[in-house]
Amino acid sequence: MSHNTFGHLFRVTTWGESHGPAIGCVVDGCPPRLAISEAEIQGYLDKRRPGQSRFTTQRREPDTVKILSGVFEEGGVLLTTGTPIALEIQNEDARSKDYAEIADKYRPGHADFTYQAKYGIRDWKGSGRASARETATRVAAGAIARKVIPQVNVRGALIQVGPHKIDRANWDWAEVERNPFFSPDVRAAEKWADYLDGVRKSGSSVGAVIEVVAEGVPAGWGAPIYAKLDQEIASAMMSINAVKAVEIGAGFAAASLSGEENADEMRMGNDGVPQFLSNNAGGVLGGISTGQPVVARFAVKPTSSILNPRRTVNQQGEDVEVMTKGRHDPCVGIRAVPIGEAMLAIVLADQFLRHRGQVGA
Amino acid sequence: MSHNTFGHLFRVTTWGESHGPAIGCVVDGCPPRLAISEAEIQGYLDKRRPGQSRFTTQRREPDTVKILSGVFEEGGVLLTTGTPIALEIQNEDARSKDYAEIADKYRPGHADFTYQAKYGIRDWKGSGRASARETATRVAAGAIARKVIPQVNVRGALIQVGPHKIDRANWDWAEVERNPFFSPDVRAAEKWADYLDGVRKSGSSVGAVIEVVAEGVPAGWGAPIYAKLDQEIASAMMSINAVKAVEIGAGFAAASLSGEENADEMRMGNDGVPQFLSNNAGGVLGGISTGQPVVARFAVKPTSSILNPRRTVNQQGEDVEVMTKGRHDPCVGIRAVPIGEAMLAIVLADQFLRHRGQVGA
Amino acid sequence: MSHNTFGHLFRVTTWGESHGPAIGCVVDGCPPRLAISEAEIQGYLDKRRPGQSRFTTQRREPDTVKILSGVFEEGGVLLTTGTPIALEIQNEDARSKDYAEIADKYRPGHADFTYQAKYGIRDWKGSGRASARETATRVAAGAIARKVIPQVNVRGALIQVGPHKIDRANWDWAEVERNPFFSPDVRAAEKWADYLDGVRKSGSSVGAVIEVVAEGVPAGWGAPIYAKLDQEIASAMMSINAVKAVEIGAGFAAASLSGEENADEMRMGNDGVPQFLSNNAGGVLGGISTGQPVVARFAVKPTSSILNPRRTVNQQGEDVEVMTKGRHDPCVGIRAVPIGEAMLAIVLADQFLRHRGQVGA
Amino acid sequence: MSHNTFGHLFRVTTWGESHGPAIGCVVDGCPPRLAISEAEIQGYLDKRRPGQSRFTTQRREPDTVKILSGVFEEGGVLLTTGTPIALEIQNEDARSKDYAEIADKYRPGHADFTYQAKYGIRDWKGSGRASARETATRVAAGAIARKVIPQVNVRGALIQVGPHKIDRANWDWAEVERNPFFSPDVRAAEKWADYLDGVRKSGSSVGAVIEVVAEGVPAGWGAPIYAKLDQEIASAMMSINAVKAVEIGAGFAAASLSGEENADEMRMGNDGVPQFLSNNAGGVLGGISTGQPVVARFAVKPTSSILNPRRTVNQQGEDVEVMTKGRHDPCVGIRAVPIGEAMLAIVLADQFLRHRGQVGA
């Protein structure tokens, strides 16, 4: 069972609400003797942290991570011991009063109504567990997952904001580090800046599409039938707040291709390793990695926290209007980039360990 | 762990290769005293069975299901007992000689290469475990899942073949039963017939998009974070052979919407139950059902078994050409409709039991 | 969840009732390229098969096992492929009429009452799923588990029948193969023969204690806290029908020892490997194997199927008497020896794969 | 997978080392709207806390528990919300210097050697994860488990210290609360006080046997085959540090009984509910509860931390001697009473939710 746990041999259990004292996660099953540090984890958290540009929420959380267990110092280096690694982040900038007005109103597009329907109670302060704040702990866990598979390079990029897509011909990974959108296309980033300024000023929001890529995955990871690598990637991405769609390789476009176009042909490489001549498969065939880059895309809906009034009902069963007063993200999809990377790293670390368990290499 | 098992409280474990003596599944965790029969399960299998029209493979498998355990007769009715239900289907029309030529060639777009890379051995007869034949057992299990949630109506339809989409204005569920494509749009079905005749005669294949819908799901099923209802639907659909993409509700289109457009507003209904004024969410918010229809779509790639030669390599590391000689499906997406329905039913039955476990209703 | 599944990476799911058409199991997660054969599995089943001496039930089941999936022939040898291995055994000598009289009576000491209380229905023919017949599939799965850990030698012996214990000074593993009790003490076996003849003729039954030992387990298998090797052995043994107690190493006797007596001291061996000077720990410290033999014992209660009338109630809520008319085992503990071995092999195979997954060796 | 997690629907994941900054656990799957408080949890922790009498270790840990998530206040009452409950306890009285001398020596009877063999690294300060300190988090989780099953009364008692057993004729539950041993037999408690004074002064230690009992469990909890109620109790008890044996009901003594003696007969009670005339089964038949008290016993070995020198080896492969200098428990079994209770409560809460999931009541 896995309501708040992801993974099997490499397992992440998260806990905590947006406006409680802290959030955290427990990373279980990590191999021993991997060097980790709070500073390194912090680097990934800082990429996700809000308030770094005018395009994300102005909530100011330092998101300082502490490692509470599962490590031991040898020669000045913190090493994993193979036991559970507990990570914790204090909540600091919680303004619960921003939420008082919506204590009994179901915000459209939010989980207010469904949590109440399920549990008969909900933590309405800062959306409780449904807040994107939970994803900070995923990013921290993802930093550890990367150490499990050092041969793999997991990167992500924003490739669409609202209706505006990048031009893939301009793709430059180096550019991703330089603009506030994680855009691989510098010209798209410029366009998005203007576009999002308008969205932000109008109190509205827009969706986005993120692409995550893992290079260096050898052929053979994943498993048939119900533990397919692409299945677990789909599960991982769809578990992120506000994600409504996910695709692997050619994805939905594969429906329109012919069998000849779609099936990636092979030829022997000069190094004696089979080469694929294209990558419509997104690096996965039959649920198992091919050795090509693993490529996934996912769509994030526009945040439903907007400054314009919307029709809804309240807990008393009355028709009312609601509008968000707190700080808001005009495009939550931006901050989803490091989250998608983290989830991909977690899936791959887990599949690597499971593969090694069954097959031994 | 779940390499060949799907679900938690309602669990399905499948086994069997395409050209072995039989395939089957074990359905564990089913509530007791549900009336089931081989005839009823057979009805769903017949929908998926190959060879029913010229648009699917001509392999002739009767796919006769036997119930081997987990039931007890009372008053002439077969009732579940709460113990594991074993279902078995004999393989009958296996022509392994069709496959001899490809025993050591990796067919592009197939799992031949990746199974070999992972396991160092593979059952090349009829693609072994990677064959779509495994999905027959899912359909059988899905028939039982439906009995667990009789209040829910799970249906599916083909909405795109190659680049040709239905016109949603023509949607008629009754039509789905009447044409060989499970198309809700009779005019699209006619167009597809012509189109697929051409594809078939040219020895090629095309992809497709399927939509599955569950009506009658009450608000409150699903769970936050890593057991989201939409996450598990994504996982279920992506576990089906050849599926490369999945989306919930507005899906990828949500990326292009504004927050105002996307968030489904609410009003109290005359019956005192909150009503949503739209369903961009596809019936799921925060991973929990809203009470609206649950709507998912998934894309199936064109089958890679085509009659035209393609470049590949063999197990000896030589460049070779390969072409399929056996029977083939010009559009495997057609038969994916009952499979998608079955997987959706399995996800919902499992989530229902888990919800009842935690919350008690 | 694991109601009918045991293990994690090496997983066994069993199904089937005593008087249904067949019983079987699915072994998932087995490493690829292990040579297995029906004949080898059959060898273990034959050890457990009833009707081999006058001391076990006279039910005559050939218990012929068939491998239905998960294997592929290469060069005349059947190799595992890494996919699920389905094993099936037809039921042949089911005499349901023996059970008609007890269709609505709860036999004392049996699961009749509790199954009815739980499920509101039960398969009263041959005790359905609660029959020891299910354990045949465990023995079959255990035969495969042994192939996963060829360096480990798993053996079992009967060490007590009713109140009569073996003399450990007489322990001779070779003797276990020679008498119908799996007794390592030939003199105890002689005594038991007389004793059990009396028990059988009086229509009564007695309990027994079994010891299982695994030699060749390297130091390092198992895991802390909730996946302790001894914890999983306890779980495995207690999952066998009629088992009421389990202990590791010194077991209950450890309570009476001093810390000095109990803690196994260590000295470096001539081969540079640490040696333990005793084995009160039974080969497990902190849930992890020490490299010494893993030793467990478990107690089997006397079967409740006896020929003497006993007081009980029926489904109609009336006080009645019940007696078993069918064939019965005077000491079911005898046949528990190969079952205990199989479960120990399954635990070790699973822990080996999980250890290899996390630690890589 | 469950290396640091116990349970399925009601799941407890623990983390933390003895000498790290804190220890804690995450309780997932708890039903919503249960009233819990730190004070109530603290009550159970105080029962387990060291340093309360001269018969337990003098380490002085206040063991103050904090609830960090999963609750929401309504009308001054803290209610569970159905989301993960994180509990945390700061470590305060850690004297790592007591351990410096044993940094590279494997203490006999401890997990030092096996952790090193498994992971190639170990936290030698205070035994790290192998310390009994981890059990504090189990007790905290057990306090929440009790709220899930308020109809059930879980209690435990110490019934043997070293070779000295209680006289069951003197059993008085009220007495358990009054003496420092949780003894139900006041005369045994007096004898143990003298006996343990001697053990303590000699720097030695002794083992113990604990009995845990759950009253109020209705017939029908548990599940057949691999989720038997007694199997999970065995697993839970054997997961506690230093436990080497566990039995249910008559336990090992059942081996010596006849079928007539062992099988608990039944008669209709005046209230129309079937009554058992004895309870050799310990409240479990076929893995499912009978409605009688659930009774389990487990043996705790003497702690291996003794003040007398013992032969061992060190990490450098040399023969050395080792003795414990830190504070020590002459009989760790005493503090195992509240731990056993907590684990039994966790098993029952989980089985209750799973039963409700499958069967609906």
Short mmCIF file of C-alpha atoms in Angstrom, two decimals, chain A residues 8-348:
data_model
loop_
_atom_site.label_atom_id
_atom_site.label_comp_id
_atom_site.label_asym_id
_atom_site.label_seq_id
_atom_site.Cartn_x
_atom_site.Cartn_y
_atom_site.Cartn_z
CA HIS A 8 9.61 -0.28 -3.67
CA LEU A 9 13.28 -0.95 -2.85
CA PHE A 10 14.07 2.77 -2.92
CA ARG A 11 11.07 4.11 -1.05
CA VAL A 12 10.02 7.65 -0.19
CA THR A 13 7.35 8.36 2.42
CA THR A 14 6.31 12.00 2.76
CA TRP A 15 4.39 13.75 5.53
CA GLY A 16 3.37 17.23 6.58
CA GLU A 17 0.97 20.02 5.83
CA SER A 18 1.70 23.41 4.36
CA HIS A 19 0.87 25.31 7.55
CA GLY A 20 1.95 22.79 10.19
CA PRO A 21 5.26 23.01 12.05
CA ALA A 22 7.25 21.12 9.42
CA ILE A 23 7.19 18.82 6.41
CA GLY A 24 9.47 15.90 5.77
CA CYS A 25 10.13 12.56 4.24
CA VAL A 26 11.73 9.23 5.03
CA VAL A 27 13.92 7.68 2.34
CA ASP A 28 14.17 3.95 2.94
CA GLY A 29 16.25 1.33 1.15
CA CYS A 30 19.07 3.61 0.06
CA PRO A 31 22.32 1.72 -0.57
CA PRO A 32 25.03 2.27 2.04
CA ARG A 33 28.22 4.32 1.74
CA LEU A 34 26.90 6.99 -0.62
CA ALA A 35 28.27 10.44 0.20
CA ILE A 36 25.45 12.92 0.75
CA SER A 37 25.26 16.36 2.31
CA GLU A 38 22.64 18.85 3.33
CA ALA A 39 24.29 21.38 1.03
CA GLU A 40 23.88 19.19 -2.00
CA ILE A 41 20.23 18.45 -1.26
CA GLN A 42 19.73 22.16 -0.59
CA GLY A 43 20.96 22.96 -4.07
CA TYR A 44 18.04 21.12 -5.59
CA LEU A 45 15.57 22.60 -3.13
CA ASP A 46 16.73 26.07 -4.04
CA LYS A 47 15.81 25.43 -7.66
CA ARG A 48 12.23 24.70 -6.59
CA ARG A 49 12.00 27.36 -3.88
CA PRO A 50 9.31 29.95 -4.35
CA GLY A 51 9.95 33.66 -4.54
CA GLN A 52 12.99 33.57 -6.77
CA SER A 53 11.47 35.57 -9.59
CA ARG A 54 8.33 37.58 -10.13
CA PHE A 55 6.88 34.60 -12.01
CA THR A 56 6.42 32.40 -8.94
CA THR A 57 4.61 32.82 -5.63
CA GLN A 58 6.05 35.43 -3.28
CA ARG A 59 5.81 33.11 -0.30
CA ARG A 60 9.32 33.27 1.21
CA GLU A 61 10.28 29.88 2.51
CA PRO A 62 14.01 29.28 3.00
CA ASP A 63 13.20 25.55 2.75
CA THR A 64 16.25 24.60 4.78
CA VAL A 65 16.64 20.84 4.87
CA LYS A 66 18.00 18.88 7.81
CA ILE A 67 19.17 15.26 7.68
CA LEU A 68 17.99 13.60 10.90
CA SER A 69 19.02 9.97 10.43
CA GLY A 70 20.53 7.32 8.20
CA VAL A 71 23.99 8.82 7.84
CA PHE A 72 27.33 8.45 9.57
CA GLU A 73 30.44 10.56 9.31
CA GLU A 74 33.65 8.92 8.23
CA GLY A 75 36.68 11.11 7.60
CA GLY A 76 34.60 14.25 7.46
CA VAL A 77 32.23 12.84 4.85
CA LEU A 78 28.61 12.02 5.60
CA LEU A 79 27.85 8.53 4.29
CA THR A 80 24.54 6.75 4.03
CA THR A 81 24.34 3.70 6.29
CA GLY A 82 21.58 1.78 4.54
CA THR A 83 19.03 2.73 7.21
CA PRO A 84 16.16 5.20 6.76
CA ILE A 85 17.15 8.75 5.95
CA ALA A 86 14.78 11.25 7.55
CA LEU A 87 14.73 14.71 5.98
CA GLU A 88 12.91 17.62 7.55
CA ILE A 89 12.06 21.18 6.51
CA GLN A 90 10.56 23.67 8.95
CA ASN A 91 7.61 25.73 7.76
CA GLU A 92 8.32 29.40 8.35
CA ASP A 93 6.27 31.79 6.24
CA ALA A 94 2.80 30.37 6.78
CA ARG A 95 0.09 33.01 6.74
CA SER A 96 -2.94 31.06 7.80
CA LYS A 97 -5.08 34.18 8.00
CA ASP A 98 -4.96 34.42 4.23
CA TYR A 99 -7.00 31.26 4.30
CA ALA A 100 -9.53 32.06 7.03
CA GLU A 101 -12.04 33.32 4.54
CA ILE A 102 -11.99 30.10 2.59
CA ALA A 103 -12.27 27.84 5.61
CA ASP A 104 -15.69 26.70 4.52
CA LYS A 105 -15.66 27.45 0.80
CA TYR A 106 -14.68 24.89 -1.78
CA ARG A 107 -12.29 26.60 -4.17
CA PRO A 108 -12.98 25.46 -7.77
CA GLY A 109 -10.17 23.36 -9.14
CA HIS A 110 -8.81 22.67 -5.65
CA ALA A 111 -9.07 19.56 -3.55
CA ASP A 112 -11.15 21.28 -0.84
CA PHE A 113 -14.37 19.57 -1.80
CA THR A 114 -12.91 16.14 -2.39
CA TYR A 115 -10.90 16.02 0.86
CA GLN A 116 -14.04 17.00 2.75
CA ALA A 117 -16.08 14.38 0.87
CA LYS A 118 -13.54 11.69 1.62
CA TYR A 119 -12.51 12.39 5.18
CA GLY A 120 -15.28 14.54 6.66
CA ILE A 121 -12.54 16.91 7.81
CA ARG A 122 -9.80 18.90 6.14
CA ASP A 123 -6.95 21.16 7.04
CA TRP A 124 -8.00 24.29 5.14
CA LYS A 125 -4.94 26.27 6.16
CA GLY A 126 -2.74 26.61 3.12
CA SER A 127 -4.54 23.65 1.53
CA GLY A 128 -3.00 21.27 4.06
CA ARG A 129 -1.64 18.15 2.47
CA ALA A 130 -2.90 19.10 -1.00
CA SER A 131 -0.50 22.03 -1.09
CA ALA A 132 2.35 21.92 -3.57
CA ARG A 133 4.55 22.43 -0.54
CA GLU A 134 4.65 18.63 -0.16
CA THR A 135 6.71 18.52 -3.33
CA ALA A 136 9.70 20.11 -1.57
CA THR A 137 10.25 16.80 0.20
CA ARG A 138 10.18 14.99 -3.15
CA VAL A 139 12.92 17.23 -4.44
CA ALA A 140 15.01 16.46 -1.37
CA ALA A 141 14.45 12.72 -1.82
CA GLY A 142 15.27 13.05 -5.50
CA ALA A 143 18.68 14.48 -4.62
CA ILE A 144 19.44 11.24 -2.80
CA ALA A 145 18.04 9.13 -5.62
CA ARG A 146 20.55 10.76 -7.98
CA LYS A 147 23.39 9.48 -5.79
CA VAL A 148 22.12 5.92 -6.23
CA ILE A 149 22.49 6.15 -10.01
CA PRO A 150 25.48 8.42 -10.60
CA GLN A 151 25.84 7.18 -14.16
CA VAL A 152 22.47 8.71 -15.02
CA ASN A 153 21.95 12.40 -15.80
CA VAL A 154 18.41 13.55 -15.09
CA ARG A 155 17.41 16.95 -16.43
CA GLY A 156 14.19 18.79 -17.08
CA ALA A 157 12.99 21.79 -19.04
CA LEU A 158 9.85 23.85 -19.49
CA ILE A 159 8.72 23.47 -23.09
CA GLN A 160 5.32 25.18 -23.12
CA VAL A 161 3.68 28.00 -21.15
CA GLY A 162 0.02 28.47 -21.81
CA PRO A 163 -0.31 27.95 -25.57
CA HIS A 164 3.27 29.05 -26.26
CA LYS A 165 5.69 26.25 -27.09
CA ILE A 166 9.43 26.36 -27.47
CA ASP A 167 11.08 25.86 -30.84
CA ARG A 168 12.86 22.52 -30.38
CA ALA A 169 15.45 23.60 -32.94
CA ASN A 170 16.69 26.12 -30.36
CA TRP A 171 17.14 23.53 -27.59
CA ASP A 172 20.17 24.36 -25.47
CA TRP A 173 20.52 22.63 -22.09
CA ALA A 174 22.92 25.32 -20.90
CA GLU A 175 20.20 27.91 -21.36
CA VAL A 176 17.96 26.07 -18.88
CA GLU A 177 20.21 27.20 -16.04
CA ARG A 178 20.16 30.82 -17.12
CA ASN A 179 16.53 31.88 -17.29
CA PRO A 180 13.84 31.87 -14.60
CA PHE A 181 11.69 29.42 -16.58
CA PHE A 182 14.07 26.49 -17.05
CA SER A 183 13.50 27.09 -20.77
CA PRO A 184 15.94 25.44 -23.19
CA ASP A 185 14.95 28.05 -25.80
CA VAL A 186 16.12 31.56 -24.91
CA ARG A 187 13.70 33.19 -27.31
CA ALA A 188 10.73 31.34 -25.83
CA ALA A 189 11.85 32.51 -22.39
CA GLU A 190 11.73 36.12 -23.50
CA LYS A 191 8.27 35.69 -24.94
CA TRP A 192 7.06 33.93 -21.80
CA ALA A 193 8.31 36.76 -19.58
CA ASP A 194 6.06 39.28 -21.32
CA TYR A 195 3.19 36.84 -21.50
CA LEU A 196 3.36 35.90 -17.83
CA ASP A 197 3.60 39.52 -16.73
CA GLY A 198 0.23 39.99 -18.33
CA VAL A 199 -1.18 36.88 -16.73
CA ARG A 200 0.12 37.87 -13.33
CA LYS A 201 -1.22 41.41 -13.49
CA SER A 202 -4.64 40.17 -14.53
CA GLY A 203 -4.66 37.88 -11.47
CA SER A 204 -5.00 34.87 -13.70
CA SER A 205 -2.86 31.79 -14.26
CA VAL A 206 -1.79 29.44 -17.04
CA GLY A 207 -0.69 25.87 -17.46
CA ALA A 208 2.54 24.47 -18.80
CA VAL A 209 4.27 21.42 -20.23
CA ILE A 210 7.52 20.03 -18.81
CA GLU A 211 9.93 17.58 -20.42
CA VAL A 212 12.22 15.41 -18.33
CA VAL A 213 15.08 13.39 -19.78
CA ALA A 214 17.36 10.77 -18.29
CA GLU A 215 20.58 10.02 -20.13
CA GLY A 216 22.88 7.16 -19.24
CA VAL A 217 20.18 4.62 -18.36
CA PRO A 218 21.52 1.25 -19.58
CA ALA A 219 19.33 -1.19 -21.48
CA GLY A 220 17.51 -3.53 -19.13
CA TRP A 221 15.97 -1.45 -16.36
CA GLY A 222 12.24 -1.73 -15.80
CA ALA A 223 10.08 -4.81 -15.75
CA PRO A 224 7.27 -6.33 -17.76
CA ILE A 225 3.55 -5.97 -17.29
CA TYR A 226 2.81 -4.05 -14.06
CA ALA A 227 6.19 -2.55 -13.25
CA LYS A 228 6.95 -1.10 -16.64
CA LEU A 229 9.46 1.71 -16.51
CA ASP A 230 7.14 3.99 -18.47
CA GLN A 231 4.21 2.98 -16.30
CA GLU A 232 6.06 3.98 -13.17
CA ILE A 233 7.17 7.24 -14.78
CA ALA A 234 3.55 7.95 -15.67
CA SER A 235 2.54 7.16 -12.11
CA ALA A 236 5.30 9.37 -10.71
CA MET A 237 4.47 12.37 -12.86
CA MET A 238 0.72 12.06 -12.38
CA SER A 239 1.30 12.01 -8.62
CA ILE A 240 2.56 15.60 -8.80
CA ASN A 241 -0.05 18.21 -7.94
CA ALA A 242 -1.94 19.69 -10.89
CA VAL A 243 -0.56 17.25 -13.46
CA LYS A 244 -3.25 16.08 -15.88
CA ALA A 245 -1.34 14.28 -18.63
CA VAL A 246 1.85 12.39 -19.25
CA GLU A 247 3.48 10.86 -22.30
CA ILE A 248 6.60 8.89 -23.14
CA GLY A 249 8.64 9.42 -26.30
CA ALA A 250 6.36 10.23 -29.22
CA GLY A 251 3.40 10.02 -26.83
CA PHE A 252 0.01 11.05 -28.18
CA ALA A 253 1.63 11.81 -31.52
CA ALA A 254 2.37 8.09 -31.91
CA ALA A 255 -1.33 7.54 -32.57
CA SER A 256 -0.95 9.33 -35.89
CA LEU A 257 2.18 7.56 -37.05
CA SER A 258 2.43 4.47 -39.24
CA GLY A 259 4.14 1.37 -37.96
CA GLU A 260 7.05 2.12 -40.28
CA GLU A 261 7.47 5.65 -38.95
CA ASN A 262 7.07 4.78 -35.32
CA ALA A 263 9.25 1.71 -34.79
CA ASP A 264 12.81 2.82 -34.14
CA GLU A 265 15.14 0.93 -36.48
CA MET A 266 18.47 -0.42 -35.28
CA ARG A 267 22.03 -0.72 -36.61
CA MET A 268 25.21 -1.93 -34.99
CA GLY A 269 27.32 0.96 -33.72
CA ASN A 270 31.06 1.21 -34.23
CA ASP A 271 31.49 0.30 -30.58
CA GLY A 272 29.71 -3.00 -31.11
CA VAL A 273 26.62 -1.79 -29.29
CA PRO A 274 23.26 -1.74 -31.09
CA GLN A 275 22.18 1.78 -31.98
CA PHE A 276 18.66 3.04 -32.52
CA LEU A 277 18.15 5.34 -35.48
CA SER A 278 15.37 7.30 -33.78
CA ASN A 279 13.75 7.47 -30.33
CA ASN A 280 10.00 7.47 -30.74
CA ALA A 281 9.95 4.93 -27.94
CA GLY A 282 11.31 7.50 -25.48
CA GLY A 283 13.87 4.98 -24.35
CA VAL A 284 11.42 2.28 -23.27
CA LEU A 285 10.21 -0.85 -25.10
CA GLY A 286 7.98 -3.41 -23.43
CA GLY A 287 8.43 -1.50 -20.19
CA ILE A 288 12.22 -1.97 -20.21
CA SER A 289 14.85 0.65 -20.99
CA THR A 290 16.53 0.50 -24.40
CA GLY A 291 19.71 2.38 -23.52
CA GLN A 292 18.51 5.50 -25.31
CA PRO A 293 17.54 8.63 -23.36
CA VAL A 294 14.36 8.15 -21.37
CA VAL A 295 12.04 10.99 -22.35
CA ALA A 296 8.76 11.96 -20.67
CA ARG A 297 6.52 14.99 -20.84
CA PHE A 298 3.76 16.08 -18.52
CA ALA A 299 1.15 18.84 -18.50
CA VAL A 300 0.44 21.00 -15.47
CA LYS A 301 -2.93 22.69 -15.32
CA PRO A 302 -3.16 26.40 -14.47
CA THR A 303 -3.29 26.90 -10.72
CA SER A 304 -6.81 27.40 -9.51
CA SER A 305 -5.67 30.05 -7.02
CA ILE A 306 -6.58 33.15 -9.01
CA LEU A 307 -7.49 36.63 -7.91
CA ASN A 308 -10.77 36.75 -9.82
CA PRO A 309 -14.02 35.66 -8.16
CA ARG A 310 -15.43 32.29 -9.09
CA ARG A 311 -18.73 30.56 -8.41
CA THR A 312 -18.73 27.76 -5.89
CA VAL A 313 -20.57 26.32 -2.90
CA ASN A 314 -19.67 26.24 0.76
CA GLN A 315 -19.76 23.57 3.42
CA GLN A 316 -23.21 24.74 4.44
CA GLY A 317 -24.50 23.97 0.96
CA GLU A 318 -24.93 27.56 -0.19
CA ASP A 319 -23.99 29.09 -3.51
CA VAL A 320 -21.16 31.58 -2.92
CA GLU A 321 -18.26 33.26 -4.69
CA VAL A 322 -14.64 32.78 -3.83
CA MET A 323 -11.37 34.45 -4.75
CA THR A 324 -7.83 33.80 -3.64
CA LYS A 325 -6.28 36.54 -1.56
CA GLY A 326 -2.97 34.96 -0.70
CA ARG A 327 0.16 34.98 -2.77
CA HIS A 328 -0.12 32.95 -5.91
CA ASP A 329 1.87 31.38 -8.73
CA PRO A 330 0.84 32.65 -12.18
CA CYS A 331 2.37 29.48 -13.60
CA VAL A 332 3.00 26.64 -11.16
CA GLY A 333 4.40 24.67 -14.03
CA ILE A 334 7.72 26.50 -13.74
CA ARG A 335 8.49 25.07 -10.33
CA ALA A 336 7.34 21.66 -11.52
CA VAL A 337 10.59 21.23 -13.47
CA PRO A 338 12.79 20.26 -10.50
CA ILE A 339 9.92 18.19 -9.11
CA GLY A 340 9.59 16.20 -12.33
CA GLU A 341 13.34 15.64 -12.35
CA ALA A 342 13.23 14.39 -8.77
CA MET A 343 10.40 11.96 -9.47
CA LEU A 344 12.18 10.60 -12.53
CA ALA A 345 15.34 10.08 -10.48
CA ILE A 346 13.35 8.26 -7.79
CA VAL A 347 11.71 5.94 -10.34
CA LEU A 348 15.08 5.12 -11.91
#
